[in-house]
Coordinates of C-alpha atoms in Angstrom, one line a residue:
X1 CA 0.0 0.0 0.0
X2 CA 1.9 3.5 -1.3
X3 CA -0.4 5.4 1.1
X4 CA -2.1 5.2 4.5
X5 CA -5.1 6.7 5.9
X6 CA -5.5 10.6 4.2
X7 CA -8.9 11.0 6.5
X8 CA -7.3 14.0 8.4
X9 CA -8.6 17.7 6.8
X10 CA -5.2 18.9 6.6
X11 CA -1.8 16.7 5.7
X12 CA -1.3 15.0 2.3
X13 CA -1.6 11.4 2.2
X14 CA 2.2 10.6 1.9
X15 CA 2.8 12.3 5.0
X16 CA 0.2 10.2 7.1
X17 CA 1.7 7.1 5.6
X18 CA 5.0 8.3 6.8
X19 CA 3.8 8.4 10.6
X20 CA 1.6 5.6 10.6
X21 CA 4.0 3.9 8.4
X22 CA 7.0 4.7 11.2
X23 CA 4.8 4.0 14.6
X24 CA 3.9 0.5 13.4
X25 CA 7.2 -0.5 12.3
X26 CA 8.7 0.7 15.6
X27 CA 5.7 -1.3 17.4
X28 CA 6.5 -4.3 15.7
X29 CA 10.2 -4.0 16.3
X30 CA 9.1 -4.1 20.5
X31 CA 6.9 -6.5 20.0
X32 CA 10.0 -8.6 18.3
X33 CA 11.8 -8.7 20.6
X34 CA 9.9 -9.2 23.5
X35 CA 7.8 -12.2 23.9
X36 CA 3.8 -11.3 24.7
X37 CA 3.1 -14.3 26.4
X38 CA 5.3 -12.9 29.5
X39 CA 3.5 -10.9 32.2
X40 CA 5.6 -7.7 31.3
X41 CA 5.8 -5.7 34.1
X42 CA 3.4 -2.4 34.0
X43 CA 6.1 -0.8 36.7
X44 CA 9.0 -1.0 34.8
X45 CA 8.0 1.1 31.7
X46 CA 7.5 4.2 33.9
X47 CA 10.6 6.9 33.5
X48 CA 12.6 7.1 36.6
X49 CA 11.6 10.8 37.1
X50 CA 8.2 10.6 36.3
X51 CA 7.3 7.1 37.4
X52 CA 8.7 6.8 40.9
X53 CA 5.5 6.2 42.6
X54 CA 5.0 3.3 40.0
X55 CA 8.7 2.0 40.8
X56 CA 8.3 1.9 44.3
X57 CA 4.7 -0.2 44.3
X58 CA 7.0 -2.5 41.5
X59 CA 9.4 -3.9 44.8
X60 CA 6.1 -4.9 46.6
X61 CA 5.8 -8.5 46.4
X62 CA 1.8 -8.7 46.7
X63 CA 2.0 -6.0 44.0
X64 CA 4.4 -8.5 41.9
X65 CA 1.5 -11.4 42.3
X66 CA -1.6 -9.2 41.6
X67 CA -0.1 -8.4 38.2
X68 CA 1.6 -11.4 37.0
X69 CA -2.9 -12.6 37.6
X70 CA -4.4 -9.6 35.8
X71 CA -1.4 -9.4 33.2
X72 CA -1.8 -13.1 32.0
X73 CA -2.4 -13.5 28.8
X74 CA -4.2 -16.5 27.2
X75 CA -2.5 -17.5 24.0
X76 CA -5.1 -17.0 21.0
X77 CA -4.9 -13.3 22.4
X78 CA -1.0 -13.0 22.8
X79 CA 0.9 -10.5 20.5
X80 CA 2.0 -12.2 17.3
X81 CA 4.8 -9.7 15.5
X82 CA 4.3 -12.1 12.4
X83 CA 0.6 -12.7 12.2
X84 CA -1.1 -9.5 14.0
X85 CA -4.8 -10.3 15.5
X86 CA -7.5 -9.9 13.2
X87 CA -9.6 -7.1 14.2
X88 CA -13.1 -8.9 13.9
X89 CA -16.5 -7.3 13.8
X90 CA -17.3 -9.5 16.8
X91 CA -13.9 -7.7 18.8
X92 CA -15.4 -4.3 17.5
X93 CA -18.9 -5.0 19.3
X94 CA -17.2 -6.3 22.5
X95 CA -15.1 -3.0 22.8
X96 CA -18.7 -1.1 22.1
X97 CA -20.5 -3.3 24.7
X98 CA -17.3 -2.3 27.2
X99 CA -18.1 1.4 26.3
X100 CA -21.6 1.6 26.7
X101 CA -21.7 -0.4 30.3
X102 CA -18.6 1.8 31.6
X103 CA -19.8 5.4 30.6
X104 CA -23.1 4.5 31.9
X105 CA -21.5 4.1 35.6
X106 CA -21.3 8.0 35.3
X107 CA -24.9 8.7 34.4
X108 CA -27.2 6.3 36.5
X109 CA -27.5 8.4 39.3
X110 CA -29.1 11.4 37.3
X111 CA -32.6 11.0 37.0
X112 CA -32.7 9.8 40.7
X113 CA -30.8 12.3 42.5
X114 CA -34.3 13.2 44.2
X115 CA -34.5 9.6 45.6
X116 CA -31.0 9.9 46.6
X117 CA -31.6 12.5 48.9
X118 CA -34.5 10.6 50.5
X119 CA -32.3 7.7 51.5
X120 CA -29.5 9.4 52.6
X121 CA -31.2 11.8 54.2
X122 CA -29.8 15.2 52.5
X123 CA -30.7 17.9 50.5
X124 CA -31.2 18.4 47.1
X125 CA -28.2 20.4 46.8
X126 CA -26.2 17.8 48.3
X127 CA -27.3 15.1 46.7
X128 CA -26.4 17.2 43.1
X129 CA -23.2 17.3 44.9
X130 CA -22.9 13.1 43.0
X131 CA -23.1 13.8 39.7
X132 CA -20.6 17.1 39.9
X133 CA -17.9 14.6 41.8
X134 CA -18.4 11.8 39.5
X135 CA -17.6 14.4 36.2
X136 CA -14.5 15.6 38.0
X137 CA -13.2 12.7 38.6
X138 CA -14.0 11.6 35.3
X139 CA -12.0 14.6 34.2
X140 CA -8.9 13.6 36.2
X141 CA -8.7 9.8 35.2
X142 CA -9.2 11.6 31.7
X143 CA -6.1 13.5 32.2
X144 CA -4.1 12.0 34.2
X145 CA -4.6 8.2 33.2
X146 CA -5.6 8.0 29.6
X147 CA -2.3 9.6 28.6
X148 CA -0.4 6.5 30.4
X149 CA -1.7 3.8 27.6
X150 CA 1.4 5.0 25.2
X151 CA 3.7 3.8 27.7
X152 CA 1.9 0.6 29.3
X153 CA 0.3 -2.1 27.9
X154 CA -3.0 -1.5 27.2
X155 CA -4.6 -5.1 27.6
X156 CA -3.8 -5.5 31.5
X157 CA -3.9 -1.4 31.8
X158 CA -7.5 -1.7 30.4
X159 CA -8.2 -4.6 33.0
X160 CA -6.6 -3.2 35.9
X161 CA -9.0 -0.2 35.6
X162 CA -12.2 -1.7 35.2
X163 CA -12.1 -4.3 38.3
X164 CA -10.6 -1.6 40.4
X165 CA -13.9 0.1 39.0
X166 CA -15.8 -2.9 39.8
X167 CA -14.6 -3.4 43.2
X168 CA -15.2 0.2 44.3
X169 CA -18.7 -0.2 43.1
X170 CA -19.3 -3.3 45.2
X171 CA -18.5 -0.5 47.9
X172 CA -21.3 2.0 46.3
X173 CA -23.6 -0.8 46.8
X174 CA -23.3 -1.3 50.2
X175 CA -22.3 2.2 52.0
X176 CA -25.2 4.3 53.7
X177 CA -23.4 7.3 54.4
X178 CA -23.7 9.9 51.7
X179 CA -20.0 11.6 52.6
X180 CA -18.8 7.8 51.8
X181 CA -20.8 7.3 48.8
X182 CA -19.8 10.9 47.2
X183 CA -16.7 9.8 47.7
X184 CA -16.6 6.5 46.2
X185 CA -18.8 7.9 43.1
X186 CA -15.1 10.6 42.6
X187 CA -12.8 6.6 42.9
X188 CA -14.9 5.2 40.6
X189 CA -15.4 7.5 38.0
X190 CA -11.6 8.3 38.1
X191 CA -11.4 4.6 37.0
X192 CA -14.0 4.5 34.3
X193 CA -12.2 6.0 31.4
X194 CA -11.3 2.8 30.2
X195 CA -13.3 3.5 27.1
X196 CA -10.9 6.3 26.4
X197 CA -8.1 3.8 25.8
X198 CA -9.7 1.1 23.7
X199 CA -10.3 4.2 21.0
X200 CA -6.7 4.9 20.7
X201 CA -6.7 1.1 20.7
X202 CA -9.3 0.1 17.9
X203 CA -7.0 3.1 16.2
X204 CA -4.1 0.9 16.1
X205 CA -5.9 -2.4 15.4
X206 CA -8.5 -1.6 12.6
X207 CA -7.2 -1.5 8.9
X208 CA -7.0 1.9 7.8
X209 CA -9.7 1.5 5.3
X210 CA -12.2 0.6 8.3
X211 CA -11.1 2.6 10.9
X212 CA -14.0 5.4 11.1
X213 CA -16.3 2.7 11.1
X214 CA -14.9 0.4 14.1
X215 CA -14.3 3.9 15.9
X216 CA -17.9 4.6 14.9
X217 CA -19.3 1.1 16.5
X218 CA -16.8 2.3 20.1
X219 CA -18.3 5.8 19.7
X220 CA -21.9 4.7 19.2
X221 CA -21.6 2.5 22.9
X222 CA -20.4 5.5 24.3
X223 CA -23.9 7.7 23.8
X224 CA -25.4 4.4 24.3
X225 CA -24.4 4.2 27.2
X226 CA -25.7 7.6 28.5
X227 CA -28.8 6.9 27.3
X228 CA -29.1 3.2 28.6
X229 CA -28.1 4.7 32.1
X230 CA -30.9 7.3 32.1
X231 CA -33.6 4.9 31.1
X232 CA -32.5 2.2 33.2
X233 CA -32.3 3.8 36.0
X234 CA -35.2 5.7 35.8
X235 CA -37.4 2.1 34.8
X236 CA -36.0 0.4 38.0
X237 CA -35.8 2.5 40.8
X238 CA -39.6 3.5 39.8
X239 CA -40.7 0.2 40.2
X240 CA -37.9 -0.9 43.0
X241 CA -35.0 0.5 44.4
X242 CA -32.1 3.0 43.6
X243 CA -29.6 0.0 45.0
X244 CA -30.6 -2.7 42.7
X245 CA -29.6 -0.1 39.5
X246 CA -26.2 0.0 41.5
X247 CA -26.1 -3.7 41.6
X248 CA -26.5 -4.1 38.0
X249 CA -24.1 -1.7 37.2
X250 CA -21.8 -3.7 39.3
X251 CA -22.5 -7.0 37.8
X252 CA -22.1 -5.7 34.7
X253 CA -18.6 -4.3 35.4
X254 CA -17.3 -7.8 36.4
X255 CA -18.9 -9.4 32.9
X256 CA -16.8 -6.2 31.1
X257 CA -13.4 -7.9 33.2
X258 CA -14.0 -11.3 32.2
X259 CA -15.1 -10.8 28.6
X260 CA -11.8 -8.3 28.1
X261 CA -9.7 -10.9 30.1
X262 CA -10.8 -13.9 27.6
X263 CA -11.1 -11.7 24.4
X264 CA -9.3 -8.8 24.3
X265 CA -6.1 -9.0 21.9
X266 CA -2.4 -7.6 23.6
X267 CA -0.9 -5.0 21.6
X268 CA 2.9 -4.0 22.1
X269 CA 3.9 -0.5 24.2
X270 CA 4.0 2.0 21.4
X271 CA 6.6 3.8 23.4
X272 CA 8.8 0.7 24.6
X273 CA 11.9 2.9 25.7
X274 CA 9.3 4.3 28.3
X275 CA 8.5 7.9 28.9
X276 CA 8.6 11.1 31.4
X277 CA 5.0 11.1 32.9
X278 CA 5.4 14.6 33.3
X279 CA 6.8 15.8 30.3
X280 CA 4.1 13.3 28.7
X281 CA 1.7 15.8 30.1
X282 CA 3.7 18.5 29.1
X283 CA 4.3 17.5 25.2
X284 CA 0.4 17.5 25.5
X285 CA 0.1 21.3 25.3
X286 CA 2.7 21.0 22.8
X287 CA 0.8 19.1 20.2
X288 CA -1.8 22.2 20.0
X289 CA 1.0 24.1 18.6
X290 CA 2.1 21.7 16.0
X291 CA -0.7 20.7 14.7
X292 CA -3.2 22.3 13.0
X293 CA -5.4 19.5 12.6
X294 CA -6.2 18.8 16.7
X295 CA -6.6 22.7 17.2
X296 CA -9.2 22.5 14.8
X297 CA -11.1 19.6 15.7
X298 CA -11.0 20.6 19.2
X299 CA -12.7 23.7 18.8
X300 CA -15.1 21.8 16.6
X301 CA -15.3 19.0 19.7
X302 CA -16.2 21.8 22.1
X303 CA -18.9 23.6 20.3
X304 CA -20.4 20.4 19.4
X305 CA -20.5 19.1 22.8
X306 CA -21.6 22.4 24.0
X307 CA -25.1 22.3 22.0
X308 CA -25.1 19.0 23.1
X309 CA -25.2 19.6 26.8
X310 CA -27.4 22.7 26.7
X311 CA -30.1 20.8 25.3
X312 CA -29.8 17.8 27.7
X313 CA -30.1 20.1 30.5
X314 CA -32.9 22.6 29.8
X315 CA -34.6 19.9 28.2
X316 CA -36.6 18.7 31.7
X317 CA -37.2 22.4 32.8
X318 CA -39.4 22.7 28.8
X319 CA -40.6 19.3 29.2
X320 CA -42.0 19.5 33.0
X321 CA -43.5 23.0 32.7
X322 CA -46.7 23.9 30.5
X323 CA -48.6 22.8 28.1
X324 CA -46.0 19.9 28.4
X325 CA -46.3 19.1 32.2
X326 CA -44.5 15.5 31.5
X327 CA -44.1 13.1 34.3
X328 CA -40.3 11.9 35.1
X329 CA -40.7 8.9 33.1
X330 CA -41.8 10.3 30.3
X331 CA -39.2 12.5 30.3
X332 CA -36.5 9.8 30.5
X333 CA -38.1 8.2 27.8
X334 CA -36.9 10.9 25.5
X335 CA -33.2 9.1 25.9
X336 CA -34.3 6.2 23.3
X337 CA -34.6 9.2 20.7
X338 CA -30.7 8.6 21.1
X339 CA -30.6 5.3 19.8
X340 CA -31.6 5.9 16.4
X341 CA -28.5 8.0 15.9
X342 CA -26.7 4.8 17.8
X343 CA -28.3 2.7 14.8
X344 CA -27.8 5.3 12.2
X345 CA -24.5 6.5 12.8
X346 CA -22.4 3.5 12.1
X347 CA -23.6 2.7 8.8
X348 CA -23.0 6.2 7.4
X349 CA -19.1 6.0 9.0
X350 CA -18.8 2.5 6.7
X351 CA -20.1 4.3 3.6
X352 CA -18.9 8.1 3.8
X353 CA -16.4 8.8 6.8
X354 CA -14.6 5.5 5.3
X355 CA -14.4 7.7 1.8
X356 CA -14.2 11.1 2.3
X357 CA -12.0 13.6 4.3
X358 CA -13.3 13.7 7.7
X359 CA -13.8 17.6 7.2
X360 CA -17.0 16.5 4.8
X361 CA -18.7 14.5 7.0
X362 CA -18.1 17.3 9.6
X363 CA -19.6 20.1 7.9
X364 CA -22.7 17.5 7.1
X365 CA -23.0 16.5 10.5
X366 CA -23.0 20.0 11.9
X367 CA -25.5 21.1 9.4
X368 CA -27.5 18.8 10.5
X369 CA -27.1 19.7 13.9
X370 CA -27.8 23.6 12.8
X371 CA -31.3 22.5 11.1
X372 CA -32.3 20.3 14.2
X373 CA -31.5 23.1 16.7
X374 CA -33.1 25.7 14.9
X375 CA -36.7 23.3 14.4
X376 CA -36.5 22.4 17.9
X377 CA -35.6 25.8 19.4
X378 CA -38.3 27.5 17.9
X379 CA -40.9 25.5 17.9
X380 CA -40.6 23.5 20.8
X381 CA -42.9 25.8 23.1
X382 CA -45.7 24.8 21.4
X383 CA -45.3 21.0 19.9
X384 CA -43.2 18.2 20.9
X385 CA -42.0 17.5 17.9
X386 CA -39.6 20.1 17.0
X387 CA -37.7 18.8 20.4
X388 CA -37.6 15.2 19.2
X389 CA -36.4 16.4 15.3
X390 CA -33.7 18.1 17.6
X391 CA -32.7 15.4 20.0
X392 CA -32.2 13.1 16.8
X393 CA -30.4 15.6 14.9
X394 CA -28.1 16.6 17.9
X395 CA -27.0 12.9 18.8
X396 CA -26.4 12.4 14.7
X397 CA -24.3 15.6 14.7
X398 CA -22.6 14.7 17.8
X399 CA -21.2 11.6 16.9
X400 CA -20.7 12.3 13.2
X401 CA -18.1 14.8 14.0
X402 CA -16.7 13.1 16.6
X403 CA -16.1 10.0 15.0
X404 CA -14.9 11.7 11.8
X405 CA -12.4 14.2 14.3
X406 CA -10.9 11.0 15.4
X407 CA -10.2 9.6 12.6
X408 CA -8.7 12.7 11.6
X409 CA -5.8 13.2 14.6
X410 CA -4.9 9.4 15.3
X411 CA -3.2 9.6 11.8
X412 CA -0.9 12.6 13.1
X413 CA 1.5 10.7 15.6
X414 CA 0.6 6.8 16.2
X415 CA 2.5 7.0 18.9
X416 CA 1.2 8.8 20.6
X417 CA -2.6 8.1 20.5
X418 CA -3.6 8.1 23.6
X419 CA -2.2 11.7 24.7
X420 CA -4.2 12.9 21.3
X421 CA -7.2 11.5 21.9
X422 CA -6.8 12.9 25.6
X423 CA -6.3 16.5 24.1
X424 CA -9.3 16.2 22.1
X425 CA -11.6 14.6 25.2
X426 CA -10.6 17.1 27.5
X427 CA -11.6 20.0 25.3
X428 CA -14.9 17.8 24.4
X429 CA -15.4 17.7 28.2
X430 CA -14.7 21.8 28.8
X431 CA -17.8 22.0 26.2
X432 CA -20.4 20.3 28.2
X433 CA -19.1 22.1 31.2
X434 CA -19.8 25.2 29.3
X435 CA -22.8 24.3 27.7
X436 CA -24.6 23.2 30.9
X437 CA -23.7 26.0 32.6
X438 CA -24.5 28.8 29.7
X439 CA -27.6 26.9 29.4
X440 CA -29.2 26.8 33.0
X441 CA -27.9 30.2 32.9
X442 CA -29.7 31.7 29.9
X443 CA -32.5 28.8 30.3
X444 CA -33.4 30.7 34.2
X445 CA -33.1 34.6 32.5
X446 CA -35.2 34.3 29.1
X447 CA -36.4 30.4 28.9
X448 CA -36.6 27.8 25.9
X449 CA -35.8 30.3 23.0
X450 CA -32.8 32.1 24.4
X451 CA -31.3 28.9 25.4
X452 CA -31.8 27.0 21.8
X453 CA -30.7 30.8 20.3
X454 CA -27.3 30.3 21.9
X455 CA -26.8 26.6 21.0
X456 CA -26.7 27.9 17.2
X457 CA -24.2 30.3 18.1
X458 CA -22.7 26.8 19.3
X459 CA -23.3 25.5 15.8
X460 CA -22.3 28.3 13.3
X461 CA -18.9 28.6 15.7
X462 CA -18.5 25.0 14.8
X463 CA -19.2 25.5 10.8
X464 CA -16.5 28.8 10.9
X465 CA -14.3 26.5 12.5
X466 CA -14.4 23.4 10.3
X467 CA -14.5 26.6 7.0
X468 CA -11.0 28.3 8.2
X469 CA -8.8 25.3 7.0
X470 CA -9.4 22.8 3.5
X471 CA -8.6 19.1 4.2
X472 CA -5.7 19.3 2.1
X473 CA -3.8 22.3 4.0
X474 CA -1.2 21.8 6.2
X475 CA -0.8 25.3 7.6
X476 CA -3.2 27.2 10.1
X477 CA -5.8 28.3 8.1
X478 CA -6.9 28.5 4.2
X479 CA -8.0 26.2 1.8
X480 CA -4.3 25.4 -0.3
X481 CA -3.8 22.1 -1.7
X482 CA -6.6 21.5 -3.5
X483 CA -10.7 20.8 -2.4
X484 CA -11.0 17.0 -3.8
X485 CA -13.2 15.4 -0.8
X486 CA -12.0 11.9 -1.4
X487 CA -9.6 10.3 0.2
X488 CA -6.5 10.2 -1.5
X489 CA -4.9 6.9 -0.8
X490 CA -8.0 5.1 -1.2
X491 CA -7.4 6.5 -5.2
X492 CA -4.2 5.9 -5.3
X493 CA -4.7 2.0 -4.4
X494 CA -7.1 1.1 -6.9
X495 CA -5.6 2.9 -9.3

């Protein structure tokens, strides 16, 4: 194959076969000479400086014995330098199933934060207090975790985190003090970013020519997973209790260990020489000065997920008040709007994210977006359906761009994955911090309108954004090199 993957809207094709080209052959040389089927040791790939903690748990002999369990490997999923694992359809649904049933941990607790209260025995405002806690500490695994899967391996990384998850939750289950359970919700959600490494993952593992469509499938369980959480928990705790939600979110955890442990492939450290933790954190700011590409789609990520949030959140106040007056179920029902862009979404990343430059299905999917918010914002004070049309078109917007964004910065440094797809989460998470915010905000001063007004602020930001640079141009902004929509390489190779 003369060329790799050319689905990023702003280097020439040559110049992502070069990278992708250079990080696999430099994967393949680790994975040479170092046999997968040994329980390589997690603690000795962090840098002396920036790894001491990690060094010092290393010399602990119960530490020694936990790992050499979680870091077995069994042989049909061992690292093969000579005959990689096949990345299957059935792989890309497990990592999806993984996704869905891990995000959800973060979103259970949100359409019964009233019951909460009750049981603990606190206020409203305190019982908020869970959701808030479990976003930060999603925001700190995010930062401070995800980055550490381009220097260990990912398989027993990936494994480690979720039963630490689940075993914390068994804790969640059982507490009935609120101070405990707040603080459990922060351990737990620290942990849950798991999904955040199997992207960079299905990156490395899917052919090029399929990648925005096995990212779409990861993607998909992600907003499934929000949705599945709300409806769930709403459904059971109506007709039982809150704890029962808690103790199927903890079975389910221990089904995601087991199925990863039997099924999920090894994959060589990308950076096998081992890095500075904190100059990995560092180089992290550094890569939004050297490359256009992840500037771009993470202003696109935060507007997006902006419009996203705003809606969410002022969508009970519209929903509960007049002439709608909707009961809480009702309400949560609204989620399975969601999962027709979960159905949707996939099959348009196999048959135009797959072919095109990523910056085309952007500017569809955010025109979409733009004609959903703008039916829904101004007619959704009197008929429900312009705030269906925009739920659907939101959610198909959503993970249109971020699926195509993706696709688009794991072709700039393959080695480094992981820290890029962290860059681009963390400004994805600053927009729904923004967006829930502006939106109570405006939603409290001037109502449904105002609110939906500023969310296509959200959306034409996005569109200026995604207008400023061509697919083909590797500077900062302009359209140079050309504005053929097609990938490049996938030309090249029939040709």
């Amino acid at each position: 194959m003369e060329q790799m993957l050319a689905c990023e809207h702003g280097s020439p094709a040559s110049l992502d076969l070069a990278n992708e080209k250079a990080g696999t052959e430099e994967v393949a040389r680790g994975a040479a000479s170092d046999n997968a089927a040994d329980a390589v040791s997690m603690w000795s790939l962090a840098d002396g400086r920036g790894g001491r903690w990690f060094l010092k748990m290393g010399r602990s002999s119960f530490a020694r014995r936990c790992w050499r369990i979680i870091s077995y490997t069994p042989a049909r999923c061992r690292w093969d330098a000579e005959e990689t694992p096949r990345f299957s359809l059935g792989l890309n649904l497990l990592f999806a199933f993984a996704a869905t049933f891990s995000v959800a941990n973060l979103y259970y607790n949100h359409p019964i934060l009233n019951i909460l209260a009750r049981d603990f025995g606190v206020s409203y405002e305190r019982a908020s207090l869970v959701p808030t806690v479990m976003q930060a500490g999603y925001a700190t695994g995010l930062l401070f975790l995800c980055p550490l899967g381009d220097v260990f391996r990912r398989r027993a990384f990936v494994l480690t985190l979720t039963w630490l998850t689940a075993t914390v939750w068994l804790a969640l289950c059982l507490t009935s003090r609120f101070e405990v359970f707040a603080a459990l919700s922060f351990i737990a959600s620290v942990t849950t970013v798991t999904p955040q490494l199997m992207l960079p993952l299905v990156g490395d593992l899917a052919p090029p020519e399929k990648r925005a469509h096995a990212l779409s499938l990861v993607v998909s369980g992600l907003l499934a997973g929000i949705l599945v959480a709300r409806i769930l928990s709403g459904v059971v705790t109506q007709y039982s209790s809150w704890r029962n939600v808690y103790w199927i979110a903890f079975a389910m955890q221990y089904l995601i260990v087991i199925l990863l442990w039997f099924f999920m492939p090894d994959y060589p450290v990308t950076n096998s020489g081992g890095l500075n933790y904190l100059k990995m954190l560092w180089e992290m700011v550094l890569m939004l000065t050297k490359h256009p590409v992840l500037v771009q789609a993470c202003l696109i990520g935060f507007f997006t997920s902006a419009t996203f949030a705003n809606y969410w959140t002022t969508l009970t106040f519209l929903l509960a008040e007049p002439p709608y007056s909707y009961s809480s179920l009702v309400i949560g029902c609204f989620a399975f709007i969601g999962l027709g862009a979960v159905v949707l979404v996939p099959l348009y990343a196999k048959s135009v994210i797959d072919r095109f430059v990523p910056l085309f299905s952007i500017v569809l999917g955010e025109s979409i977006c733009l004609t959903g918010v703008i039916i829904g914002t101004y007619t959704g004070t009197f008929t429900v359906a312009g705030p269906i049309i925009q739920a659907l078109a939101i959610d198909v917007g959503l993970q249109t761009t971020q699926i195509a964004n993706r696709a688009a910065i794991f072709t700039l440094e393959p080695k480094a994955r992981n820290r890029l797809n962290t860059v681009f989460m963390v400004s994805v998470f600053s927009g729904q911090l923004m967006g829930t915010g502006v939106g109570n905000i405006v939603y409290a001063q001037g109502g449904w309108i105002q609110s939906g007004s500023v969310s296509v602020g959200f959306v034409c930001a996005s569109l200026v954004v995604s207008f400023v640079r061509g697919p083909w141009n590797e500077g900062w902004i302009g359209w140079k090199g050309g504005w053929n929509l097609r990938r490049r390489d996938l030309r090249n190779s029939q040709e």
